[in-house]
Amino acid sequence: MTRPPRTLVLPPRLTVSARTLRATALRRGLRIVEATASAAAASASELEGGAVHLHAGPSFADVVAPTLGIALLEAPADWLALLPRALTRRDVRAMPIGDAYRLRRPAFVKSPNDKSISALVYADGSRLPGPDAVDPATVVLVSDVMTFAVEYRLHVLDGAVRTAGQYAEAGRLRLGPPDGDALAFGRDVLAAAGASLPSAIVVDVGRDDEGQWAVIEANAAWASGCYLADPERALDTVLRAAGPAADLSPRDRTFVR
């Protein structure tokens, strides 16, 4: 009996990374569906019988995933804040944005797992989106301002870095191959904190001007660019990070968005 083909659902407007993953998925024989979020969700009956995955931003994924039976894996909202200072090189706290309004110093503030709060350096808490725009209970990550000389993205699968690549230098997009020191630091991070991450995730790390390595953040692999990483291995991470809920391991159930 022939198994139904796996399907990769994509939004209609593709990033460069999404186009790379689409081409890789097609070479593997996956079926590709490119549609708006509402149209993709409406096609659930047509996709029955085969494993369905997605690669898209959070707003698209939140509409499509429940209808298509896709479990979206992501890091806990406070994962970065709970890391030891030896891995972050800065103070990082998870708090309701209502508490962050009291900040009276510059701080880097962002949403833990989406872009609802723009990731920026805010001069103080009064510059954050106000309670008329955001529920004061919304959790944000607040950290000391740290400048990175170079930044790398690590695609992590089953507790190991499967592929990686440079994506920024001096705060600007600059793509390149993985650095041996970045990979070594990534292994240290996973040895110390890999148990607190899902089986498929993206971890960004960086080096400052003094040569110190630090974790920048963890991101959902299904919503992250692969840049110059090996697309086959990046796709492996994406497919696990956003796949059938019925196939979830007991361990990953605690990391579903």
PDB file of C-alpha atoms in Angstrom:
ATOM      1  CA  MET A   1       0.000   0.000   0.000  1.00  0.00           C
ATOM      2  CA  THR A   2       1.405   3.371  -1.044  1.00  0.00           C
ATOM      3  CA  ARG A   3       1.585   5.925   1.747  1.00  0.00           C
ATOM      4  CA  PRO A   4       0.107   9.367   0.998  1.00  0.00           C
ATOM      5  CA  PRO A   5       2.779  11.991   0.353  1.00  0.00           C
ATOM      6  CA  ARG A   6       3.773  14.369   3.101  1.00  0.00           C
ATOM      7  CA  THR A   7       2.675  17.959   2.582  1.00  0.00           C
ATOM      8  CA  LEU A   8       4.472  21.211   3.371  1.00  0.00           C
ATOM      9  CA  VAL A   9       2.134  24.194   3.739  1.00  0.00           C
ATOM     10  CA  LEU A  10       3.596  27.609   2.938  1.00  0.00           C
ATOM     11  CA  PRO A  11       2.172  31.142   2.820  1.00  0.00           C
ATOM     12  CA  PRO A  12       1.707  32.764  -0.604  1.00  0.00           C
ATOM     13  CA  ARG A  13       4.570  35.236  -0.187  1.00  0.00           C
ATOM     14  CA  LEU A  14       7.811  33.342   0.304  1.00  0.00           C
ATOM     15  CA  THR A  15      11.053  34.544   1.793  1.00  0.00           C
ATOM     16  CA  VAL A  16      14.338  33.467   0.247  1.00  0.00           C
ATOM     17  CA  SER A  17      14.662  30.823   2.966  1.00  0.00           C
ATOM     18  CA  ALA A  18      11.142  29.545   2.331  1.00  0.00           C
ATOM     19  CA  ARG A  19      11.893  29.192  -1.368  1.00  0.00           C
ATOM     20  CA  THR A  20      15.015  27.204  -0.515  1.00  0.00           C
ATOM     21  CA  LEU A  21      13.050  24.904   1.778  1.00  0.00           C
ATOM     22  CA  ARG A  22      10.307  24.522  -0.843  1.00  0.00           C
ATOM     23  CA  ALA A  23      12.839  23.419  -3.455  1.00  0.00           C
ATOM     24  CA  THR A  24      14.378  20.970  -0.979  1.00  0.00           C
ATOM     25  CA  ALA A  25      10.964  19.564  -0.043  1.00  0.00           C
ATOM     26  CA  LEU A  26      10.048  19.104  -3.704  1.00  0.00           C
ATOM     27  CA  ARG A  27      13.250  17.142  -4.304  1.00  0.00           C
ATOM     28  CA  ARG A  28      12.201  14.843  -1.470  1.00  0.00           C
ATOM     29  CA  GLY A  29       8.804  14.291  -3.013  1.00  0.00           C
ATOM     30  CA  LEU A  30       6.735  16.349  -0.601  1.00  0.00           C
ATOM     31  CA  ARG A  31       3.559  17.953  -1.871  1.00  0.00           C
ATOM     32  CA  ILE A  32       3.577  21.747  -1.589  1.00  0.00           C
ATOM     33  CA  VAL A  33       0.550  23.862  -0.748  1.00  0.00           C
ATOM     34  CA  GLU A  34       0.945  27.633  -1.034  1.00  0.00           C
ATOM     35  CA  ALA A  35      -2.122  29.514   0.129  1.00  0.00           C
ATOM     36  CA  THR A  36      -3.418  32.202   2.412  1.00  0.00           C
ATOM     37  CA  ALA A  37      -3.968  31.131   6.009  1.00  0.00           C
ATOM     38  CA  SER A  38      -7.748  30.892   5.580  1.00  0.00           C
ATOM     39  CA  ALA A  39      -7.483  28.946   2.323  1.00  0.00           C
ATOM     40  CA  ALA A  40      -4.908  26.544   3.764  1.00  0.00           C
ATOM     41  CA  ALA A  41      -7.075  25.902   6.813  1.00  0.00           C
ATOM     42  CA  ALA A  42     -10.088  25.282   4.568  1.00  0.00           C
ATOM     43  CA  SER A  43      -8.188  22.578   2.670  1.00  0.00           C
ATOM     44  CA  ALA A  44      -8.011  20.251   5.686  1.00  0.00           C
ATOM     45  CA  SER A  45     -10.285  17.618   4.147  1.00  0.00           C
ATOM     46  CA  GLU A  46      -8.169  17.517   0.985  1.00  0.00           C
ATOM     47  CA  LEU A  47      -4.995  16.821   2.980  1.00  0.00           C
ATOM     48  CA  GLU A  48      -6.348  13.952   5.084  1.00  0.00           C
ATOM     49  CA  GLY A  49      -4.335  10.753   5.125  1.00  0.00           C
ATOM     50  CA  GLY A  50      -0.830  12.167   4.928  1.00  0.00           C
ATOM     51  CA  ALA A  51       1.478  13.985   7.315  1.00  0.00           C
ATOM     52  CA  VAL A  52       1.105  17.759   7.061  1.00  0.00           C
ATOM     53  CA  HIS A  53       3.817  20.243   8.069  1.00  0.00           C
ATOM     54  CA  LEU A  54       4.255  23.992   7.695  1.00  0.00           C
ATOM     55  CA  HIS A  55       6.846  26.728   7.468  1.00  0.00           C
ATOM     56  CA  ALA A  56       5.402  30.184   8.114  1.00  0.00           C
ATOM     57  CA  GLY A  57       5.162  33.077  10.535  1.00  0.00           C
ATOM     58  CA  PRO A  58       3.235  32.819  13.815  1.00  0.00           C
ATOM     59  CA  SER A  59       0.064  34.604  12.682  1.00  0.00           C
ATOM     60  CA  PHE A  60      -0.282  32.247   9.694  1.00  0.00           C
ATOM     61  CA  ALA A  61       0.627  29.193  11.750  1.00  0.00           C
ATOM     62  CA  ASP A  62      -1.849  29.997  14.525  1.00  0.00           C
ATOM     63  CA  VAL A  63      -4.721  29.912  12.012  1.00  0.00           C
ATOM     64  CA  VAL A  64      -3.601  26.882  10.027  1.00  0.00           C
ATOM     65  CA  ALA A  65      -2.053  24.498  12.562  1.00  0.00           C
ATOM     66  CA  PRO A  66      -5.134  23.673  14.687  1.00  0.00           C
ATOM     67  CA  THR A  67      -7.260  22.876  11.626  1.00  0.00           C
ATOM     68  CA  LEU A  68      -4.614  20.692   9.994  1.00  0.00           C
ATOM     69  CA  GLY A  69      -3.653  18.847  13.169  1.00  0.00           C
ATOM     70  CA  ILE A  70      -0.163  20.341  13.251  1.00  0.00           C
ATOM     71  CA  ALA A  71       1.679  20.653  16.571  1.00  0.00           C
ATOM     72  CA  LEU A  72       3.930  23.725  16.668  1.00  0.00           C
ATOM     73  CA  LEU A  73       6.981  23.295  18.880  1.00  0.00           C
ATOM     74  CA  GLU A  74       8.609  26.277  20.556  1.00  0.00           C
ATOM     75  CA  ALA A  75      10.835  27.066  23.520  1.00  0.00           C
ATOM     76  CA  PRO A  76       9.225  28.014  26.850  1.00  0.00           C
ATOM     77  CA  ALA A  77       8.586  31.754  27.055  1.00  0.00           C
ATOM     78  CA  ASP A  78      11.061  32.117  29.921  1.00  0.00           C
ATOM     79  CA  TRP A  79      13.760  29.795  28.513  1.00  0.00           C
ATOM     80  CA  LEU A  80      16.285  32.557  27.849  1.00  0.00           C
ATOM     81  CA  ALA A  81      15.631  34.202  31.218  1.00  0.00           C
ATOM     82  CA  LEU A  82      16.312  30.938  33.063  1.00  0.00           C
ATOM     83  CA  LEU A  83      19.695  30.320  31.456  1.00  0.00           C
ATOM     84  CA  PRO A  84      22.751  30.866  33.660  1.00  0.00           C
ATOM     85  CA  ARG A  85      24.516  34.168  33.214  1.00  0.00           C
ATOM     86  CA  ALA A  86      27.562  32.310  31.907  1.00  0.00           C
ATOM     87  CA  LEU A  87      25.527  31.518  28.774  1.00  0.00           C
ATOM     88  CA  THR A  88      23.731  34.861  28.307  1.00  0.00           C
ATOM     89  CA  ARG A  89      26.455  37.324  29.462  1.00  0.00           C
ATOM     90  CA  ARG A  90      23.671  39.715  30.411  1.00  0.00           C
ATOM     91  CA  ASP A  91      20.690  40.033  32.712  1.00  0.00           C
ATOM     92  CA  VAL A  92      17.529  38.650  31.053  1.00  0.00           C
ATOM     93  CA  ARG A  93      14.134  38.611  32.711  1.00  0.00           C
ATOM     94  CA  ALA A  94      10.687  37.431  31.661  1.00  0.00           C
ATOM     95  CA  MET A  95       7.941  39.688  32.990  1.00  0.00           C
ATOM     96  CA  PRO A  96       4.488  41.061  32.163  1.00  0.00           C
ATOM     97  CA  ILE A  97       4.795  44.134  29.975  1.00  0.00           C
ATOM     98  CA  GLY A  98       2.825  45.956  32.658  1.00  0.00           C
ATOM     99  CA  ASP A  99       5.839  45.562  34.945  1.00  0.00           C
ATOM    100  CA  ALA A 100       8.224  46.562  32.148  1.00  0.00           C
ATOM    101  CA  TYR A 101       6.492  49.942  31.969  1.00  0.00           C
ATOM    102  CA  ARG A 102       8.354  50.807  35.182  1.00  0.00           C
ATOM    103  CA  LEU A 103      11.783  50.508  33.538  1.00  0.00           C
ATOM    104  CA  ARG A 104      13.788  53.711  33.878  1.00  0.00           C
ATOM    105  CA  ARG A 105      16.803  52.622  31.839  1.00  0.00           C
ATOM    106  CA  PRO A 106      17.473  51.469  28.273  1.00  0.00           C
ATOM    107  CA  ALA A 107      16.652  47.794  27.746  1.00  0.00           C
ATOM    108  CA  PHE A 108      16.216  45.380  24.875  1.00  0.00           C
ATOM    109  CA  VAL A 109      12.621  44.138  24.925  1.00  0.00           C
ATOM    110  CA  LYS A 110      10.938  41.529  22.743  1.00  0.00           C
ATOM    111  CA  SER A 111       8.168  38.969  22.689  1.00  0.00           C
ATOM    112  CA  PRO A 112       9.460  35.495  23.614  1.00  0.00           C
ATOM    113  CA  ASN A 113       8.022  33.569  20.654  1.00  0.00           C
ATOM    114  CA  ASP A 114       6.526  35.957  18.119  1.00  0.00           C
ATOM    115  CA  LYS A 115       6.770  39.542  16.936  1.00  0.00           C
ATOM    116  CA  SER A 116       3.779  41.078  18.723  1.00  0.00           C
ATOM    117  CA  ILE A 117       6.197  43.349  20.618  1.00  0.00           C
ATOM    118  CA  SER A 118       8.876  44.731  18.298  1.00  0.00           C
ATOM    119  CA  ALA A 119      12.362  43.552  19.292  1.00  0.00           C
ATOM    120  CA  LEU A 120      14.081  46.871  19.969  1.00  0.00           C
ATOM    121  CA  VAL A 121      16.197  48.785  22.439  1.00  0.00           C
ATOM    122  CA  TYR A 122      13.712  50.991  24.294  1.00  0.00           C
ATOM    123  CA  ALA A 123      14.998  54.085  26.083  1.00  0.00           C
ATOM    124  CA  ASP A 124      12.760  53.237  29.048  1.00  0.00           C
ATOM    125  CA  GLY A 125       9.466  51.528  29.810  1.00  0.00           C
ATOM    126  CA  SER A 126       7.399  54.514  28.745  1.00  0.00           C
ATOM    127  CA  ARG A 127       8.408  53.848  25.114  1.00  0.00           C
ATOM    128  CA  LEU A 128       6.799  50.386  25.048  1.00  0.00           C
ATOM    129  CA  PRO A 129       3.372  49.827  23.450  1.00  0.00           C
ATOM    130  CA  GLY A 130       0.813  50.975  26.011  1.00  0.00           C
ATOM    131  CA  PRO A 131      -2.094  49.132  27.653  1.00  0.00           C
ATOM    132  CA  ASP A 132      -4.422  50.438  24.953  1.00  0.00           C
ATOM    133  CA  ALA A 133      -2.476  48.323  22.434  1.00  0.00           C
ATOM    134  CA  VAL A 134      -1.214  45.376  24.504  1.00  0.00           C
ATOM    135  CA  ASP A 135      -2.682  43.408  27.405  1.00  0.00           C
ATOM    136  CA  PRO A 136      -0.560  44.399  30.443  1.00  0.00           C
ATOM    137  CA  ALA A 137      -0.287  40.682  31.325  1.00  0.00           C
ATOM    138  CA  THR A 138       1.545  39.916  28.060  1.00  0.00           C
ATOM    139  CA  VAL A 139       4.935  38.394  28.883  1.00  0.00           C
ATOM    140  CA  VAL A 140       8.030  40.013  27.386  1.00  0.00           C
ATOM    141  CA  LEU A 141      11.740  39.358  27.660  1.00  0.00           C
ATOM    142  CA  VAL A 142      13.696  42.294  29.064  1.00  0.00           C
ATOM    143  CA  SER A 143      17.470  42.189  28.830  1.00  0.00           C
ATOM    144  CA  ASP A 144      20.536  44.362  29.187  1.00  0.00           C
ATOM    145  CA  VAL A 145      21.648  45.858  25.901  1.00  0.00           C
ATOM    146  CA  MET A 146      24.408  43.735  24.351  1.00  0.00           C
ATOM    147  CA  THR A 147      26.085  44.326  21.002  1.00  0.00           C
ATOM    148  CA  PHE A 148      27.151  41.322  18.962  1.00  0.00           C
ATOM    149  CA  ALA A 149      30.001  41.425  16.473  1.00  0.00           C
ATOM    150  CA  VAL A 150      28.783  38.309  14.687  1.00  0.00           C
ATOM    151  CA  GLU A 151      25.649  36.148  14.981  1.00  0.00           C
ATOM    152  CA  TYR A 152      24.936  32.532  14.036  1.00  0.00           C
ATOM    153  CA  ARG A 153      21.811  30.399  13.738  1.00  0.00           C
ATOM    154  CA  LEU A 154      21.979  26.798  14.920  1.00  0.00           C
ATOM    155  CA  HIS A 155      19.339  24.306  13.774  1.00  0.00           C
ATOM    156  CA  VAL A 156      18.951  21.838  16.617  1.00  0.00           C
ATOM    157  CA  LEU A 157      17.398  18.382  16.277  1.00  0.00           C
ATOM    158  CA  ASP A 158      17.304  15.783  19.055  1.00  0.00           C
ATOM    159  CA  GLY A 159      19.706  17.738  21.219  1.00  0.00           C
ATOM    160  CA  ALA A 160      22.420  18.213  18.584  1.00  0.00           C
ATOM    161  CA  VAL A 161      23.290  20.974  16.131  1.00  0.00           C
ATOM    162  CA  ARG A 162      22.347  19.555  12.731  1.00  0.00           C
ATOM    163  CA  THR A 163      23.367  22.571  10.633  1.00  0.00           C
ATOM    164  CA  ALA A 164      24.265  26.226  11.141  1.00  0.00           C
ATOM    165  CA  GLY A 165      25.280  29.430   9.456  1.00  0.00           C
ATOM    166  CA  GLN A 166      26.192  33.054  10.047  1.00  0.00           C
ATOM    167  CA  TYR A 167      23.371  35.528   9.503  1.00  0.00           C
ATOM    168  CA  ALA A 168      24.662  38.870  10.795  1.00  0.00           C
ATOM    169  CA  GLU A 169      27.799  40.897  11.400  1.00  0.00           C
ATOM    170  CA  ALA A 170      27.879  44.166  13.354  1.00  0.00           C
ATOM    171  CA  GLY A 171      24.091  44.175  13.407  1.00  0.00           C
ATOM    172  CA  ARG A 172      23.682  43.892   9.642  1.00  0.00           C
ATOM    173  CA  LEU A 173      22.631  40.938   7.529  1.00  0.00           C
ATOM    174  CA  ARG A 174      25.759  39.107   6.419  1.00  0.00           C
ATOM    175  CA  LEU A 175      25.521  35.448   5.477  1.00  0.00           C
ATOM    176  CA  GLY A 176      28.347  32.985   5.834  1.00  0.00           C
ATOM    177  CA  PRO A 177      29.333  29.456   6.837  1.00  0.00           C
ATOM    178  CA  PRO A 178      29.233  28.218  10.416  1.00  0.00           C
ATOM    179  CA  ASP A 179      32.145  29.088  12.680  1.00  0.00           C
ATOM    180  CA  GLY A 180      33.854  26.338  14.656  1.00  0.00           C
ATOM    181  CA  ASP A 181      33.743  28.371  17.853  1.00  0.00           C
ATOM    182  CA  ALA A 182      30.025  29.024  17.369  1.00  0.00           C
ATOM    183  CA  LEU A 183      29.393  25.302  16.979  1.00  0.00           C
ATOM    184  CA  ALA A 184      31.465  24.543  20.073  1.00  0.00           C
ATOM    185  CA  PHE A 185      29.545  27.114  22.100  1.00  0.00           C
ATOM    186  CA  GLY A 186      26.292  25.680  20.769  1.00  0.00           C
ATOM    187  CA  ARG A 187      27.290  22.255  22.062  1.00  0.00           C
ATOM    188  CA  ASP A 188      28.019  23.790  25.465  1.00  0.00           C
ATOM    189  CA  VAL A 189      24.576  25.428  25.498  1.00  0.00           C
ATOM    190  CA  LEU A 190      22.835  22.183  24.613  1.00  0.00           C
ATOM    191  CA  ALA A 191      24.816  20.256  27.212  1.00  0.00           C
ATOM    192  CA  ALA A 192      23.706  22.749  29.866  1.00  0.00           C
ATOM    193  CA  ALA A 193      20.155  23.553  28.745  1.00  0.00           C
ATOM    194  CA  GLY A 194      19.167  21.246  25.891  1.00  0.00           C
ATOM    195  CA  ALA A 195      16.793  19.301  28.135  1.00  0.00           C
ATOM    196  CA  SER A 196      14.654  22.439  28.473  1.00  0.00           C
ATOM    197  CA  LEU A 197      14.140  22.721  24.700  1.00  0.00           C
ATOM    198  CA  PRO A 198      11.896  20.779  22.308  1.00  0.00           C
ATOM    199  CA  SER A 199      13.430  18.190  20.002  1.00  0.00           C
ATOM    200  CA  ALA A 200      13.433  20.646  17.080  1.00  0.00           C
ATOM    201  CA  ILE A 201      14.324  24.294  17.580  1.00  0.00           C
ATOM    202  CA  VAL A 202      16.584  27.084  16.360  1.00  0.00           C
ATOM    203  CA  VAL A 203      19.077  28.695  18.748  1.00  0.00           C
ATOM    204  CA  ASP A 204      20.843  31.942  17.840  1.00  0.00           C
ATOM    205  CA  VAL A 205      24.239  32.629  19.391  1.00  0.00           C
ATOM    206  CA  GLY A 206      26.678  35.487  19.032  1.00  0.00           C
ATOM    207  CA  ARG A 207      30.132  36.780  19.905  1.00  0.00           C
ATOM    208  CA  ASP A 208      30.745  40.283  21.210  1.00  0.00           C
ATOM    209  CA  ASP A 209      33.716  42.524  20.416  1.00  0.00           C
ATOM    210  CA  GLU A 210      35.614  41.117  23.400  1.00  0.00           C
ATOM    211  CA  GLY A 211      35.330  37.559  22.119  1.00  0.00           C
ATOM    212  CA  GLN A 212      32.698  36.395  24.592  1.00  0.00           C
ATOM    213  CA  TRP A 213      29.997  34.034  23.358  1.00  0.00           C
ATOM    214  CA  ALA A 214      26.364  34.346  24.427  1.00  0.00           C
ATOM    215  CA  VAL A 215      22.959  32.928  23.625  1.00  0.00           C
ATOM    216  CA  ILE A 216      20.891  35.509  21.759  1.00  0.00           C
ATOM    217  CA  GLU A 217      17.544  33.684  21.753  1.00  0.00           C
ATOM    218  CA  ALA A 218      15.698  30.514  20.805  1.00  0.00           C
ATOM    219  CA  ASN A 219      13.224  30.598  17.921  1.00  0.00           C
ATOM    220  CA  ALA A 220      10.650  28.218  16.492  1.00  0.00           C
ATOM    221  CA  ALA A 221      12.269  26.360  13.588  1.00  0.00           C
ATOM    222  CA  TRP A 222       9.001  26.455  11.617  1.00  0.00           C
ATOM    223  CA  ALA A 223       9.133  30.273  11.562  1.00  0.00           C
ATOM    224  CA  SER A 224      12.890  30.770  11.124  1.00  0.00           C
ATOM    225  CA  GLY A 225      15.038  31.448   8.082  1.00  0.00           C
ATOM    226  CA  CYS A 226      17.723  28.932   7.208  1.00  0.00           C
ATOM    227  CA  TYR A 227      20.087  31.403   5.478  1.00  0.00           C
ATOM    228  CA  LEU A 228      23.167  29.446   4.271  1.00  0.00           C
ATOM    229  CA  ALA A 229      22.607  26.403   6.480  1.00  0.00           C
ATOM    230  CA  ASP A 230      22.394  22.991   4.802  1.00  0.00           C
ATOM    231  CA  PRO A 231      18.788  23.069   3.503  1.00  0.00           C
ATOM    232  CA  GLU A 232      18.311  19.307   3.832  1.00  0.00           C
ATOM    233  CA  ARG A 233      19.182  19.371   7.516  1.00  0.00           C
ATOM    234  CA  ALA A 234      17.294  22.614   8.101  1.00  0.00           C
ATOM    235  CA  LEU A 235      14.219  21.011   6.534  1.00  0.00           C
ATOM    236  CA  ASP A 236      14.564  18.030   8.885  1.00  0.00           C
ATOM    237  CA  THR A 237      14.324  20.464  11.783  1.00  0.00           C
ATOM    238  CA  VAL A 238      11.337  22.304  10.312  1.00  0.00           C
ATOM    239  CA  LEU A 239       9.388  19.109   9.610  1.00  0.00           C
ATOM    240  CA  ARG A 240       9.819  17.916  13.200  1.00  0.00           C
ATOM    241  CA  ALA A 241       9.046  21.359  14.645  1.00  0.00           C
ATOM    242  CA  ALA A 242       5.708  21.604  12.829  1.00  0.00           C
ATOM    243  CA  GLY A 243       4.286  18.163  12.144  1.00  0.00           C
ATOM    244  CA  PRO A 244       1.319  15.941  12.979  1.00  0.00           C
ATOM    245  CA  ALA A 245       0.193  16.255  16.572  1.00  0.00           C
ATOM    246  CA  ALA A 246      -0.528  12.513  16.523  1.00  0.00           C
ATOM    247  CA  ASP A 247       3.182  11.816  16.010  1.00  0.00           C
ATOM    248  CA  LEU A 248       4.401  13.875  18.983  1.00  0.00           C
ATOM    249  CA  SER A 249       6.695  12.217  21.463  1.00  0.00           C
ATOM    250  CA  PRO A 250       5.561  12.450  25.102  1.00  0.00           C
ATOM    251  CA  ARG A 251       8.535  14.737  25.778  1.00  0.00           C
ATOM    252  CA  ASP A 252       7.598  17.236  23.056  1.00  0.00           C
ATOM    253  CA  ARG A 253       3.994  17.576  24.210  1.00  0.00           C
ATOM    254  CA  THR A 254       5.084  20.071  26.849  1.00  0.00           C
ATOM    255  CA  PHE A 255       6.556  22.351  24.158  1.00  0.00           C
ATOM    256  CA  VAL A 256       3.492  22.751  21.927  1.00  0.00           C
ATOM    257  CA  ARG A 257       2.584  26.377  21.226  1.00  0.00           C
TER     258      ARG A 257
END
